[in-house]
mmCIF file of C-alpha atoms in Angstrom:
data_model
loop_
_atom_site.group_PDB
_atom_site.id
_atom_site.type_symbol
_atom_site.label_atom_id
_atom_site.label_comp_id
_atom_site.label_asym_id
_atom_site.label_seq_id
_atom_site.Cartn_x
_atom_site.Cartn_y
_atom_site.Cartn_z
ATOM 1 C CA UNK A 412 116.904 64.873 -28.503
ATOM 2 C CA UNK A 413 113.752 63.387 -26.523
ATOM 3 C CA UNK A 414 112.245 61.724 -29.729
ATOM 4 C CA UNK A 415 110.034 64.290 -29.983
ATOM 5 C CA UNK A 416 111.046 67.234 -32.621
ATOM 6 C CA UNK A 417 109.670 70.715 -33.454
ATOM 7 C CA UNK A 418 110.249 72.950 -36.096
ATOM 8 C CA UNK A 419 110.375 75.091 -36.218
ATOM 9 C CA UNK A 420 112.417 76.750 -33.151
ATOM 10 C CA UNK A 421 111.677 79.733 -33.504
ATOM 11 C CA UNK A 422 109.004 81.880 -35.438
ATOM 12 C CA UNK A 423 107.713 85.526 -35.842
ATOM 13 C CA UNK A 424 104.852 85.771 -37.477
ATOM 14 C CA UNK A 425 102.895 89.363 -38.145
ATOM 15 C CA UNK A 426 98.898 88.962 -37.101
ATOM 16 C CA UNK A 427 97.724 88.795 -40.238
ATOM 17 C CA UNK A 428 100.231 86.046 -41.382
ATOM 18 C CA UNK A 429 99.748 82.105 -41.865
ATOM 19 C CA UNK A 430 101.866 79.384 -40.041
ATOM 20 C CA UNK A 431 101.673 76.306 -39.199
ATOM 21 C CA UNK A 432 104.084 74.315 -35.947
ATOM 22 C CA UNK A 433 104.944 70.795 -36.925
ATOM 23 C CA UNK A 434 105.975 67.998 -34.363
ATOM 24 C CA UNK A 435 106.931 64.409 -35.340
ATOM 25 C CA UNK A 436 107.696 61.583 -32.957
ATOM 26 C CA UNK A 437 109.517 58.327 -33.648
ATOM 27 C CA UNK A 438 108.506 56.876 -30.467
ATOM 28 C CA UNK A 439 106.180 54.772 -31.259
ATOM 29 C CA UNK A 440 103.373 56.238 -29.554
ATOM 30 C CA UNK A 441 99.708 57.030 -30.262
ATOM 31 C CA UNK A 442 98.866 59.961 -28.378
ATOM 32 C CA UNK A 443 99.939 63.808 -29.452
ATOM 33 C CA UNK A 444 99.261 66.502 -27.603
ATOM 34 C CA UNK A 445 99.759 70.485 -27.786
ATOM 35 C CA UNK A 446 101.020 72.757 -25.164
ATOM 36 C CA UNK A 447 101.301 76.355 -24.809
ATOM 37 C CA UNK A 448 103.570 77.969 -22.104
ATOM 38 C CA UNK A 449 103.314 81.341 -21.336
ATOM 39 C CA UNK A 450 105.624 82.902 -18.743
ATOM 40 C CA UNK A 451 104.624 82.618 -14.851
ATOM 41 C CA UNK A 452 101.778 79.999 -16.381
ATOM 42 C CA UNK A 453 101.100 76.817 -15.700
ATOM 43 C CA UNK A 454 101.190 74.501 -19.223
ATOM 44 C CA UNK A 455 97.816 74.801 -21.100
ATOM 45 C CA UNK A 456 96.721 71.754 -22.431
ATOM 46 C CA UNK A 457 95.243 72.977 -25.873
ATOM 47 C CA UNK A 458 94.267 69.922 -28.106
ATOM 48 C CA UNK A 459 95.052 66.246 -27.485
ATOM 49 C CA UNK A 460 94.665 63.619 -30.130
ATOM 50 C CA UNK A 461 95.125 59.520 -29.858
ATOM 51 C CA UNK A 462 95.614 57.554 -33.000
ATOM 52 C CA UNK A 463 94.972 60.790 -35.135
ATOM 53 C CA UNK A 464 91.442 61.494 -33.865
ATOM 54 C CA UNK A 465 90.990 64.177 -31.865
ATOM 55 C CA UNK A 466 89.861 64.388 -28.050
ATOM 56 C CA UNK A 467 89.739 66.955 -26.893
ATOM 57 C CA UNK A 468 89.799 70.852 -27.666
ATOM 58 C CA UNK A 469 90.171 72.605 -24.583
ATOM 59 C CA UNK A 470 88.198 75.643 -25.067
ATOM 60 C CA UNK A 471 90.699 76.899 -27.751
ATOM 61 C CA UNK A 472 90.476 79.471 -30.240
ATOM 62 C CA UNK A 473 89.467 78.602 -34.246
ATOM 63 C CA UNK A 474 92.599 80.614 -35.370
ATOM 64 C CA UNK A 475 94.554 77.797 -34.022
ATOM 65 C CA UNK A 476 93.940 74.681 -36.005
ATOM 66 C CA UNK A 477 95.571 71.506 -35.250
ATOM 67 C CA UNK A 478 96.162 68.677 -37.912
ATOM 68 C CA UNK A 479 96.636 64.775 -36.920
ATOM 69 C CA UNK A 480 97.732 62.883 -40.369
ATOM 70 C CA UNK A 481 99.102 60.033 -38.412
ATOM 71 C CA UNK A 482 99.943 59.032 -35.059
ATOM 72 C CA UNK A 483 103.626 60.552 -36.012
ATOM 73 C CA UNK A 484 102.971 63.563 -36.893
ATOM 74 C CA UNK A 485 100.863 67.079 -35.646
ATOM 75 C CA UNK A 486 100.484 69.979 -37.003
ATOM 76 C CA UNK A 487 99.152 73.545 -35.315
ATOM 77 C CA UNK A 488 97.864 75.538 -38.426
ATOM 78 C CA UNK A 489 98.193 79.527 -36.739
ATOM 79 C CA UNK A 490 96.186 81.662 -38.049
ATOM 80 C CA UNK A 491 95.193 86.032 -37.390
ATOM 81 C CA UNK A 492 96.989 85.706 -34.446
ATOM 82 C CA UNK A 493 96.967 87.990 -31.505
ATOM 83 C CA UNK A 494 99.926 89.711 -29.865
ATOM 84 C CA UNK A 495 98.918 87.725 -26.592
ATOM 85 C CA UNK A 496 99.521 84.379 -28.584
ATOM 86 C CA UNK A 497 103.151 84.920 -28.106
ATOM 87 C CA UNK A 498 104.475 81.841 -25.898
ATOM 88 C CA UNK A 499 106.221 78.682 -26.188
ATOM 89 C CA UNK A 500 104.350 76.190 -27.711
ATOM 90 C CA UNK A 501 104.966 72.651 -26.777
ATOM 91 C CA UNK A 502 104.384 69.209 -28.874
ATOM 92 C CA UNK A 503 104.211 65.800 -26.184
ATOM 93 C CA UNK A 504 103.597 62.603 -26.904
ATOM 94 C CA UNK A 505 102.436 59.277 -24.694
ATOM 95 C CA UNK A 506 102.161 55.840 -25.452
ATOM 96 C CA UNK A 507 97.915 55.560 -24.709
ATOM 97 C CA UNK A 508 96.588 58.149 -22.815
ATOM 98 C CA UNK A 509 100.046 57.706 -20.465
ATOM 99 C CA UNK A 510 99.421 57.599 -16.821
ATOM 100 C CA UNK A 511 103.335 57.618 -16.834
ATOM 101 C CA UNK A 512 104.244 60.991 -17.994
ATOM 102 C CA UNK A 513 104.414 62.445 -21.597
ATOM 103 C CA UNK A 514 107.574 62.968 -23.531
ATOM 104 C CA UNK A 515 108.094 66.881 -25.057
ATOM 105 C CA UNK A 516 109.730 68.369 -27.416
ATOM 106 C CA UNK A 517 111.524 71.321 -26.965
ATOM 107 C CA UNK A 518 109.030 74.058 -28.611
ATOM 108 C CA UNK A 519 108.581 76.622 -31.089
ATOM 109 C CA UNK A 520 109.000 80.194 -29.533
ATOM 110 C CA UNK A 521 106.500 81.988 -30.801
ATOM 111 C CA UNK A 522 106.161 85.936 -31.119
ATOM 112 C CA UNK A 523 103.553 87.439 -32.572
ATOM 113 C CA UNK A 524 104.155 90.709 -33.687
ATOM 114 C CA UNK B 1114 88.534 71.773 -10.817
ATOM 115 C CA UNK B 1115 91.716 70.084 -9.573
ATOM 116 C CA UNK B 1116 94.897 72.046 -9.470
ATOM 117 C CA UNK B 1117 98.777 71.739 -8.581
ATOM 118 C CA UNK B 1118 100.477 74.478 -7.696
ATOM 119 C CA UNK B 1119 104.191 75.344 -6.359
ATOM 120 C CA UNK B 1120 104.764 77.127 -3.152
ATOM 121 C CA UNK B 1121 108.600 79.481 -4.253
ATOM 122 C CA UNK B 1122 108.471 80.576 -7.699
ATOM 123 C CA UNK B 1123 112.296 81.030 -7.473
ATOM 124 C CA UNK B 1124 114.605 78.960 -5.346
ATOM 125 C CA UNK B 1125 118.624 79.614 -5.001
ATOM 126 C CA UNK B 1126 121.160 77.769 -3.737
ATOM 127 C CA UNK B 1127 125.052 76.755 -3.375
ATOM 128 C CA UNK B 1128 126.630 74.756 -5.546
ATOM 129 C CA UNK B 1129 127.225 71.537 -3.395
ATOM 130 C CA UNK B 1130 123.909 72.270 -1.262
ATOM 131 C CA UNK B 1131 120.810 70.190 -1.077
ATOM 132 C CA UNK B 1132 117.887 71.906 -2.771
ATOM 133 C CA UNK B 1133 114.264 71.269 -1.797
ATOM 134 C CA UNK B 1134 111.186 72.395 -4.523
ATOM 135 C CA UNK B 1135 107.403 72.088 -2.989
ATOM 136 C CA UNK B 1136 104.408 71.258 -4.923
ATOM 137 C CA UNK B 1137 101.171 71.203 -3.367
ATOM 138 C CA UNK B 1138 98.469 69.315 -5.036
ATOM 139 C CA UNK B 1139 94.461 69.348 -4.404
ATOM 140 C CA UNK B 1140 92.957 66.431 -5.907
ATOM 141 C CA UNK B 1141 93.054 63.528 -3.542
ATOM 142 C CA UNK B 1142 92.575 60.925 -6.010
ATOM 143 C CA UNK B 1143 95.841 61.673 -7.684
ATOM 144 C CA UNK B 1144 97.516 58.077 -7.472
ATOM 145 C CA UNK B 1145 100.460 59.483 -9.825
ATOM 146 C CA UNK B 1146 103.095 62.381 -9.833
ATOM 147 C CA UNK B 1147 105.692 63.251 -11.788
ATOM 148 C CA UNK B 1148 108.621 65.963 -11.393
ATOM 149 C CA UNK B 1149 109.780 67.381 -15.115
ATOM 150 C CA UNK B 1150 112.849 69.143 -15.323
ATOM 151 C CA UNK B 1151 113.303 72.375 -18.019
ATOM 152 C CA UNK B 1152 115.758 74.273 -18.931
ATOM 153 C CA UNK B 1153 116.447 76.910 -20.917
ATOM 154 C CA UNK B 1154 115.220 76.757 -24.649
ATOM 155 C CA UNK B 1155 114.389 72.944 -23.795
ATOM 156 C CA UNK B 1156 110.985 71.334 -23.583
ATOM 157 C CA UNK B 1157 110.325 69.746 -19.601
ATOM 158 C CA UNK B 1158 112.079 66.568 -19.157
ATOM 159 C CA UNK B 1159 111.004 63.431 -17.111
ATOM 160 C CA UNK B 1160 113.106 63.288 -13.778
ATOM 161 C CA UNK B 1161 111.267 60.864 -11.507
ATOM 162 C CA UNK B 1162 107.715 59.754 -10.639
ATOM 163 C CA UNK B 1163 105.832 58.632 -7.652
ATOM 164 C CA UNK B 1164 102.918 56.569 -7.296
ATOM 165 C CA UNK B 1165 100.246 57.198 -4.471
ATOM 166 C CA UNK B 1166 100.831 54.256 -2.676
ATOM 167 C CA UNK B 1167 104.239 55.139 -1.994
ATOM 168 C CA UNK B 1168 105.934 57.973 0.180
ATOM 169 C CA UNK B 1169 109.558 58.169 -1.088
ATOM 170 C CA UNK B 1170 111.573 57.324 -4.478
ATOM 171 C CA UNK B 1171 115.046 57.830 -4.679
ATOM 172 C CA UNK B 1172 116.546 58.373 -8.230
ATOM 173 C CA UNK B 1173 120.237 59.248 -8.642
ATOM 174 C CA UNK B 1174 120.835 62.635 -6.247
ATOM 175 C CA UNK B 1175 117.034 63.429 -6.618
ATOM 176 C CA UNK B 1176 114.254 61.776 -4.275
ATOM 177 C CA UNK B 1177 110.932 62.384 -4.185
ATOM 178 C CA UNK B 1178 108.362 62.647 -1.127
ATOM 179 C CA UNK B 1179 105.006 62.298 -1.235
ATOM 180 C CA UNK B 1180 102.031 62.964 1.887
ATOM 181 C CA UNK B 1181 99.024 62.435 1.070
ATOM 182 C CA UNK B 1182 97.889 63.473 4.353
ATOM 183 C CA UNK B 1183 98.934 66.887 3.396
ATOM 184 C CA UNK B 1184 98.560 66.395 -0.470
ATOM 185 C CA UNK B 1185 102.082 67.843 -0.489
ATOM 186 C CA UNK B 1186 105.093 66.804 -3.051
ATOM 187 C CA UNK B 1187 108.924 67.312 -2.820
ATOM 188 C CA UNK B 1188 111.466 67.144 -4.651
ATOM 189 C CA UNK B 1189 115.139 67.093 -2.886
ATOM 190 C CA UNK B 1190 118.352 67.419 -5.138
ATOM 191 C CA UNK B 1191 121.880 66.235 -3.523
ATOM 192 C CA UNK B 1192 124.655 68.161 -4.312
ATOM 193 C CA UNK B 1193 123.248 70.708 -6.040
ATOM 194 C CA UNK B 1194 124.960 71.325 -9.205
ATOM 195 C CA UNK B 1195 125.075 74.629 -12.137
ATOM 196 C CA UNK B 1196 123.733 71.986 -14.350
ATOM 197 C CA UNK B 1197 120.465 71.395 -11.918
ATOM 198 C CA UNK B 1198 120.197 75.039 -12.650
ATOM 199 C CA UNK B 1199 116.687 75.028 -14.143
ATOM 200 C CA UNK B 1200 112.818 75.174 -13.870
ATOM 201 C CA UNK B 1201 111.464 72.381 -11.981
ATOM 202 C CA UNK B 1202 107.612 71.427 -11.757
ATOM 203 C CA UNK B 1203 105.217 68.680 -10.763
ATOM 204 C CA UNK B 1204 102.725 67.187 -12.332
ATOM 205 C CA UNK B 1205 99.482 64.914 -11.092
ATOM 206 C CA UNK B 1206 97.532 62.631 -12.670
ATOM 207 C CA UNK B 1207 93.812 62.809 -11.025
ATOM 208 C CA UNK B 1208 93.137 59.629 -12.836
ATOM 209 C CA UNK B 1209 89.958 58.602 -14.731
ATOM 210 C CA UNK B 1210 87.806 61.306 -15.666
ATOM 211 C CA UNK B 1211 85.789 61.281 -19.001
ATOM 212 C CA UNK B 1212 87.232 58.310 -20.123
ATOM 213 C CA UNK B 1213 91.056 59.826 -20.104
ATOM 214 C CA UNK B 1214 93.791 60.898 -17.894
ATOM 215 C CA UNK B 1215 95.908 63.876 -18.560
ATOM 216 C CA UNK B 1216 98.481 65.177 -16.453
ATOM 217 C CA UNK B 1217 97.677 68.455 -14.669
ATOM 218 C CA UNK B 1218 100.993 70.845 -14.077
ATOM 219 C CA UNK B 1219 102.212 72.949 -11.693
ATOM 220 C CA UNK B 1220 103.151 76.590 -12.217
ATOM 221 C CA UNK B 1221 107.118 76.027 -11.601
ATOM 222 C CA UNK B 1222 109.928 76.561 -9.502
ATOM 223 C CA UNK B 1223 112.942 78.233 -10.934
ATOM 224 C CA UNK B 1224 116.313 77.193 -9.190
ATOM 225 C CA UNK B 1225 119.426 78.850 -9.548
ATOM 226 C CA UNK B 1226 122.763 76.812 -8.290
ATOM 227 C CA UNK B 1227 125.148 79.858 -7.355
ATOM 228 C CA UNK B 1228 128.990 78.343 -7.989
#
């Protein structure tokens, strides 16, 4: 374990269902961010947040809706997904905006089917 | 926009071999750089790091080389073992922009130790 865990591992989910991705980190750190991985792909930074507000939204759909209730703990509310939504979806966290690297947690393997 | 890419998607080797993964970066205010490790069904994991001003870190049977001239990144593993099986990518950190600095990753490099 990294400190960082997601649950959960794995999930199928049909396009018209409602999930949500949690990630908790007992790190002590401020700054969550949310990762997808899709094969031959570099990561995809999707949403970042420091000390639950949110900074950034990179250009990401509305059917993915992220949730910051502390600095522990993020959500990724998934929503009328798409088939091409299938990837690994990665929780990190950072103490500040690290410049020295971000600690992950090992996914949620998503299919959407 | 910056970008850091990998030069062999798929690298194998030898058990007991050295193993050498490329990343070529293009922003050439990156002062940082990082080398994750993941494996299978795992999330990337830190291995070592590198800061601009430097041209070589040595960790335990991983070292990392750095030319800026080039804007090239190595990473060399000793001994190449089935556990160092995994994929391996960089990361850069272009520094200050907007008021935050996020890491910007590499594609990957998939290496297969062959016993």
């Amino acid at each position: 374990e990294t400190g960082v865990t997601q649950t959960p591992r794995h999930l199928v989910m049909g396009m018209t269902n409602k999930k949500s991705l949690k990630c908790e980190q007992h790190l002590g750190h401020n700054a969550m961010y949310w990762y997808k991985q899709s094969a031959k792909k570099p990561l995809e930074l999707m949403f970042v947040y420091n000390f639950k507000e949110q900074t950034e939204n990179n250009s990401v759909p509305s059917r993915f809706s992220p949730e910051c209730p502390n600095s522990s703990h993020l959500f990724l509310h998934l929503h009328t997904l798409q088939p091409e939504d299938s990837a690994l979806y990665l929780c990190a966290s950072s103490q500040g905006y690290s410049r020295y690297g971000y600690t992950f947690g090992s996914g949620t393997r998503l299919t959407v089917v | 926009g910056e970008s850091v890419g990998l030069h062999l998607p798929t690298l194998s080797v030898q058990e007991g071999d050295n193993s050498i993964i490329n990343c070529a970066y293009s922003n050439s205010a990156s002062d940082y750089f990082i080398w994750y490790k993941q494996e299978s069904g795992k999330g990337p994991q830190f291995i070592i790091d590198i800061r601009s001003n430097m041209d070589k870190r040595q960790g335990q049977r991983v070292t990392v080389l750095l030319n800026k001239t080039v804007k090239h990144l190595s990473l060399q593993i000793a001994a190449t073992q089935p556990g160092d099986s995994a994929v391996y990518f960089c990361a850069e950190n272009p520094g200050t922009q907007g008021g935050s600095e996020k890491l910007v990753f590499g594609k990957g490099t998939k290496l297969t130790v062959n016993p």
